[in-house]
XYZ file of C-alpha atoms in Angstrom:
403
model
C 83.103 71.611 107.524
C 83.203 75.806 106.023
C 81.776 78.096 106.543
C 78.847 80.644 105.106
C 78.381 84.406 106.766
C 75.396 85.085 105.020
C 74.509 89.031 105.405
C 71.334 90.484 104.483
C 68.934 92.975 106.570
C 65.900 90.579 105.607
C 65.527 87.594 108.419
C 63.594 85.507 105.276
C 66.670 85.267 103.572
C 68.343 84.255 106.000
C 65.821 81.213 106.462
C 66.035 80.858 103.472
C 69.808 80.820 102.090
C 70.196 78.169 104.923
C 67.628 76.479 104.067
C 69.560 75.696 101.394
C 72.967 76.253 102.166
C 73.202 74.153 105.293
C 72.102 70.714 103.267
C 75.079 70.555 101.133
C 77.345 70.431 104.648
C 78.157 73.979 105.110
C 77.811 76.296 108.622
C 76.079 79.078 108.756
C 76.337 82.660 110.525
C 73.933 86.082 110.943
C 74.718 89.222 110.276
C 71.917 91.845 109.010
C 74.111 94.796 108.410
C 77.332 95.400 107.291
C 78.787 96.661 110.742
C 77.553 93.332 112.277
C 79.281 90.960 109.692
C 82.690 93.037 109.803
C 81.737 92.600 114.262
C 81.558 88.804 113.326
C 84.517 88.170 110.692
C 86.562 89.853 113.176
C 85.528 87.317 116.173
C 85.622 84.448 113.423
C 87.145 83.119 110.054
C 84.513 82.708 107.646
C 85.510 80.513 104.232
C 82.421 82.321 102.116
C 80.659 85.999 102.305
C 77.431 86.459 101.387
C 76.267 89.606 101.032
C 72.927 91.623 100.023
C 74.432 95.291 98.337
C 70.802 97.698 100.021
C 72.039 96.845 103.320
C 71.789 100.266 106.152
C 74.424 102.054 107.733
C 76.907 99.641 106.037
C 76.256 99.032 102.219
C 77.742 96.334 100.728
C 80.080 97.276 98.772
C 81.036 99.096 102.351
C 81.538 96.182 103.769
C 83.375 94.496 100.500
C 86.063 96.980 101.297
C 86.554 96.371 104.526
C 86.590 92.804 104.381
C 89.356 92.748 101.229
C 91.280 95.074 103.272
C 90.843 92.982 106.280
C 91.537 90.221 104.550
C 92.630 90.552 100.408
C 92.113 86.565 100.392
C 88.222 86.238 101.347
C 86.016 85.081 99.212
C 82.863 87.687 98.290
C 79.781 86.746 96.566
C 77.529 89.902 96.632
C 73.982 89.549 96.079
C 71.313 91.998 94.507
C 68.035 92.662 94.730
C 68.279 95.822 91.394
C 69.698 94.854 88.458
C 72.209 97.400 88.656
C 75.674 97.758 85.949
C 77.021 100.077 88.673
C 77.105 97.994 90.413
C 78.028 94.802 89.444
C 81.059 95.833 88.606
C 81.995 97.880 90.840
C 81.750 94.958 93.194
C 84.132 92.871 90.600
C 86.589 96.246 90.630
C 86.252 95.582 94.600
C 87.094 92.066 94.977
C 84.256 90.152 94.846
C 84.476 86.641 93.264
C 80.226 86.902 92.114
C 77.584 87.944 92.210
C 74.849 87.741 91.341
C 70.562 88.945 91.187
C 68.438 88.576 93.066
C 65.393 86.646 92.387
C 68.266 84.363 90.787
C 67.799 80.366 91.048
C 69.271 78.062 93.475
C 70.620 75.751 91.641
C 73.345 79.361 90.507
C 73.735 80.080 94.290
C 75.287 76.366 94.205
C 76.979 76.136 91.148
C 78.274 79.693 92.738
C 79.312 78.958 95.788
C 80.529 75.484 94.591
C 83.060 77.456 92.761
C 83.887 80.204 95.863
C 85.172 77.149 97.974
C 87.288 75.734 95.214
C 88.720 79.076 94.684
C 88.904 79.441 98.530
C 90.615 75.919 98.679
C 93.136 76.580 95.783
C 94.089 80.025 97.495
C 94.800 77.902 100.747
C 96.818 74.804 98.925
C 99.233 77.792 97.209
C 99.845 79.927 99.792
C 100.682 76.626 102.108
C 103.041 76.062 99.696
C 104.540 79.021 99.165
C 104.390 81.121 102.851
C 106.539 76.671 103.720
C 108.691 77.290 100.583
C 109.621 81.163 101.791
C 109.653 80.841 105.085
C 112.507 77.829 104.561
C 114.770 80.486 102.740
C 114.005 82.727 105.812
C 115.094 80.890 108.719
C 117.857 80.725 110.240
C 119.662 84.148 112.541
C 122.871 84.606 110.393
C 123.545 88.694 109.516
C 122.696 87.279 105.906
C 119.350 85.613 106.082
C 118.300 88.453 108.981
C 120.144 91.016 106.582
C 117.962 88.984 103.613
C 114.710 89.661 105.586
C 115.035 93.589 105.820
C 116.203 93.823 102.143
C 112.499 91.886 100.667
C 110.663 94.032 102.927
C 112.071 97.381 101.785
C 111.990 96.587 98.257
C 109.257 95.122 97.985
C 107.426 98.746 99.463
C 109.167 100.406 96.301
C 106.317 100.788 93.426
C 109.820 100.525 90.632
C 110.362 97.175 88.613
C 112.316 94.953 90.828
C 115.180 92.418 89.362
C 115.386 89.088 91.588
C 118.846 87.233 90.711
C 120.653 84.171 92.559
C 122.130 81.283 91.556
C 120.194 78.752 90.018
C 118.400 76.641 93.149
C 117.144 79.609 94.809
C 113.865 79.059 94.478
C 113.617 83.476 92.523
C 110.209 82.820 91.921
C 109.628 81.925 95.924
C 111.025 84.744 96.289
C 108.763 86.819 94.011
C 105.693 85.527 95.391
C 106.843 86.757 98.568
C 107.331 90.804 97.460
C 104.265 89.958 96.220
C 102.601 89.259 99.619
C 103.901 91.426 102.035
C 103.594 94.821 99.376
C 100.093 96.889 98.869
C 99.028 94.384 96.089
C 99.371 91.492 98.039
C 95.165 89.944 97.362
C 95.597 91.283 94.123
C 96.623 88.920 90.726
C 100.397 87.958 91.141
C 101.003 86.281 87.060
C 103.533 84.781 85.554
C 105.282 83.910 82.317
C 108.594 82.153 82.711
C 110.299 83.004 79.238
C 112.886 79.749 79.523
C 109.564 76.842 79.743
C 107.440 79.119 76.697
C 107.775 77.791 73.646
C 110.104 80.477 71.743
C 106.581 80.688 69.271
C 104.159 81.365 72.200
C 106.169 83.040 74.131
C 105.645 86.481 72.062
C 102.149 85.866 72.039
C 102.160 86.248 76.169
C 103.786 89.691 75.791
C 101.999 91.384 73.524
C 98.815 91.242 71.640
C 99.009 91.509 67.672
C 99.472 95.058 67.485
C 102.136 95.156 69.936
C 100.018 95.733 73.390
C 99.588 94.372 76.403
C 98.743 90.539 75.855
C 95.712 89.688 77.742
C 97.415 87.485 79.922
C 99.568 90.776 81.045
C 96.192 93.079 81.204
C 95.110 90.281 83.971
C 97.827 90.900 86.088
C 95.922 94.804 86.025
C 97.104 95.635 90.046
C 99.372 93.441 90.956
C 102.319 91.774 89.771
C 103.393 90.900 86.382
C 106.370 87.873 87.378
C 108.889 87.810 84.576
C 110.819 84.678 85.366
C 114.215 83.814 83.675
C 114.209 87.528 82.010
C 117.539 86.498 80.689
C 115.777 83.848 78.249
C 113.302 86.467 76.417
C 114.490 87.153 73.080
C 117.163 89.592 71.934
C 114.683 90.309 68.919
C 111.701 90.639 71.606
C 113.581 93.221 74.835
C 113.401 96.006 73.528
C 109.732 95.857 72.377
C 109.364 94.621 76.417
C 111.671 96.772 77.853
C 108.370 99.511 75.898
C 106.210 97.570 77.252
C 107.638 97.483 81.526
C 107.743 101.582 80.691
C 104.210 101.577 79.500
C 102.314 99.712 82.392
C 104.445 102.157 85.261
C 101.240 102.668 88.074
C 99.609 100.032 87.276
C 101.192 96.980 86.972
C 104.415 95.913 88.740
C 106.488 94.126 87.250
C 109.546 91.861 88.871
C 111.160 90.551 86.780
C 114.151 87.332 87.852
C 117.860 85.871 85.994
C 120.178 83.449 87.573
C 122.995 85.647 85.207
C 124.411 88.131 85.402
C 122.411 90.333 82.813
C 125.080 93.424 82.560
C 127.478 91.253 82.193
C 125.399 89.732 78.971
C 124.227 93.594 78.487
C 128.655 94.307 78.069
C 128.302 91.271 75.417
C 125.163 91.839 73.590
C 123.131 89.698 74.401
C 120.477 91.670 76.578
C 119.185 95.416 75.709
C 120.666 98.155 77.787
C 117.904 99.900 77.894
C 116.068 96.884 78.623
C 118.099 96.146 81.474
C 118.559 99.440 82.599
C 114.406 99.729 83.397
C 114.748 97.154 85.657
C 117.659 96.684 87.072
C 117.601 99.882 89.018
C 116.600 97.892 92.233
C 117.666 94.194 92.422
C 117.539 92.136 94.896
C 120.317 88.668 94.950
C 119.727 85.787 96.941
C 122.279 84.351 99.104
C 123.178 80.977 97.890
C 122.453 78.694 100.278
C 126.825 77.759 100.814
C 127.125 81.856 101.410
C 125.010 80.974 105.284
C 125.643 77.099 105.985
C 124.747 77.982 109.504
C 121.443 78.625 108.433
C 121.602 74.913 107.302
C 120.574 73.345 111.380
C 117.314 75.839 111.282
C 116.285 74.822 107.616
C 116.438 71.433 107.948
C 114.017 71.898 111.264
C 111.376 73.839 109.651
C 111.038 71.784 106.652
C 110.221 69.179 108.988
C 107.878 70.535 110.547
C 106.268 72.167 107.863
C 106.132 68.477 105.872
C 104.758 66.934 109.642
C 107.983 64.979 109.693
C 108.331 63.592 113.658
C 111.762 64.782 113.090
C 113.091 67.606 115.406
C 117.096 67.008 115.879
C 119.752 67.008 113.467
C 123.231 65.078 114.280
C 126.154 66.280 114.962
C 127.621 63.923 112.797
C 124.566 65.025 110.170
C 124.937 68.621 110.125
C 129.033 68.848 109.961
C 128.376 66.719 107.441
C 125.515 69.017 105.419
C 127.625 72.833 106.751
C 131.049 70.972 104.677
C 129.010 70.795 101.117
C 129.096 72.888 98.369
C 124.962 72.926 98.105
C 125.457 73.676 94.197
C 121.944 72.885 93.828
C 121.419 75.671 96.331
C 117.480 75.084 98.603
C 116.159 72.780 96.776
C 118.949 70.372 96.459
C 118.598 70.987 100.332
C 115.162 69.753 100.416
C 115.839 67.040 97.579
C 118.385 65.548 100.853
C 116.056 66.294 103.922
C 112.784 64.613 102.151
C 115.391 61.605 101.371
C 116.993 61.631 104.590
C 113.172 61.351 106.430
C 111.868 58.189 103.919
C 115.212 56.441 105.686
C 115.389 57.671 108.917
C 114.008 56.371 112.375
C 113.609 58.155 115.767
C 113.909 62.137 115.882
C 116.731 62.990 115.019
C 118.481 62.389 110.933
C 122.306 60.789 111.361
C 124.268 60.981 109.317
C 123.650 57.953 107.928
C 120.196 58.977 106.768
C 123.062 61.455 104.249
C 123.593 60.708 100.663
C 126.248 59.565 99.471
C 126.950 62.504 97.416
C 127.117 64.294 101.010
C 131.435 62.383 101.575
C 132.161 62.336 98.084
C 134.286 65.292 97.903
C 136.293 64.730 94.728
C 134.968 67.307 92.837
C 136.461 69.882 95.024
C 138.183 72.223 94.093
C 141.974 73.350 95.691
C 142.552 76.446 97.660
C 144.135 77.603 95.565
C 141.229 77.867 93.083
C 138.648 78.591 95.614
C 140.689 81.335 96.529
C 141.202 82.576 93.442
C 137.831 81.607 92.546
C 136.197 84.152 95.122
C 138.794 87.541 94.546
C 137.760 87.166 90.634
C 134.294 87.788 92.600
C 135.738 90.467 94.609
C 137.378 91.834 91.672
C 133.958 92.833 90.116
C 132.000 93.382 92.354
C 134.289 96.033 93.009
C 134.230 97.386 89.231
C 130.955 98.034 89.335
C 130.331 99.510 92.162
C 132.857 101.598 90.217
C 131.437 101.801 87.383
C 133.748 100.404 85.387
C 136.102 103.606 86.115
C 139.426 100.580 86.330
C 141.163 103.161 88.341
C 139.574 103.711 91.528
C 138.846 100.114 91.619
C 142.529 99.020 91.815
C 142.434 101.800 93.910
C 139.865 99.875 96.710
C 141.732 96.392 95.714
C 145.001 97.923 96.085
C 146.511 96.984 92.172
C 148.173 98.670 89.291
C 145.450 99.525 87.374
């Protein structure tokens, strides 16, 4: 049963609200001022806080600010006996869910509580889904996993635009959500515009208004994050204007972008605007492919089973070896699909080799050792060349080859 903390300095208000709220299925608790309310909130978590503004010694606006600082996801409905526009504006700016002016009608209160309860449920569900995905990517004790976790935390604290890169299936949107959750903007809006999913005719309207200023969608991310997923799919003719937009949003909205393609290579090929690239690429976070951290697969699998309330608590030796030998072209997304399929047919508490899809045993598409080593060598050469900022002589000195 959901709970509501009612904060008002008049006990008659407590009694009136209790008589209305309890019959519709909520547990109620009471406080007569902001300080008492904060103490109760420290001791117990409430789904909704319903508070008056005009109280002493701590008024409702101060209480609201303190609650949102402690829990940015808290749902707070403000009440006031005075129709004060400044108070209402300040309350909403501080993160109040709704503002009611006394005396309000019972159906107004019920409507506000119903919407607040629905929002609370939505936040819990989305938060659980996001945390489940994110914790899967961060599971494991490999040096790759530890290093990525540290780099993610550092990137979250920077105010500058962030570029998240990684192969298809590395769940860059989940990483962007985790960066937001670890940032100083946690609790503020997280707005997504996916350039790959949006229709090409709709995309300009998602980014700009008719005069080229930030669109309503972009402005809705005020004080929070604007996540531009698959920025490599932004049409070339919009890229310069987007770069200007990102520059103008500095300090008001943090822009986070993602790409599965090498943007620097696209710049060299003339397919991506260099000004936009340099504006977003100074702070970059690369998500490691699953093939680069296969030692973490057992830990990721166990985390997946636990988060999905599945009865499995181990991978059999053969199953673990098979999964760690597979190349995982679909990365973490493919791994989750394989685990879901194995859970459908598995018995007992251990996933065995026979429970895994046949594709994990198919090695016909694997490259020869020579081809594989050549591919890795070329990747390393390109990485060195980038680190040397295109200076082929310097790169050749590191690689031990002729320039």
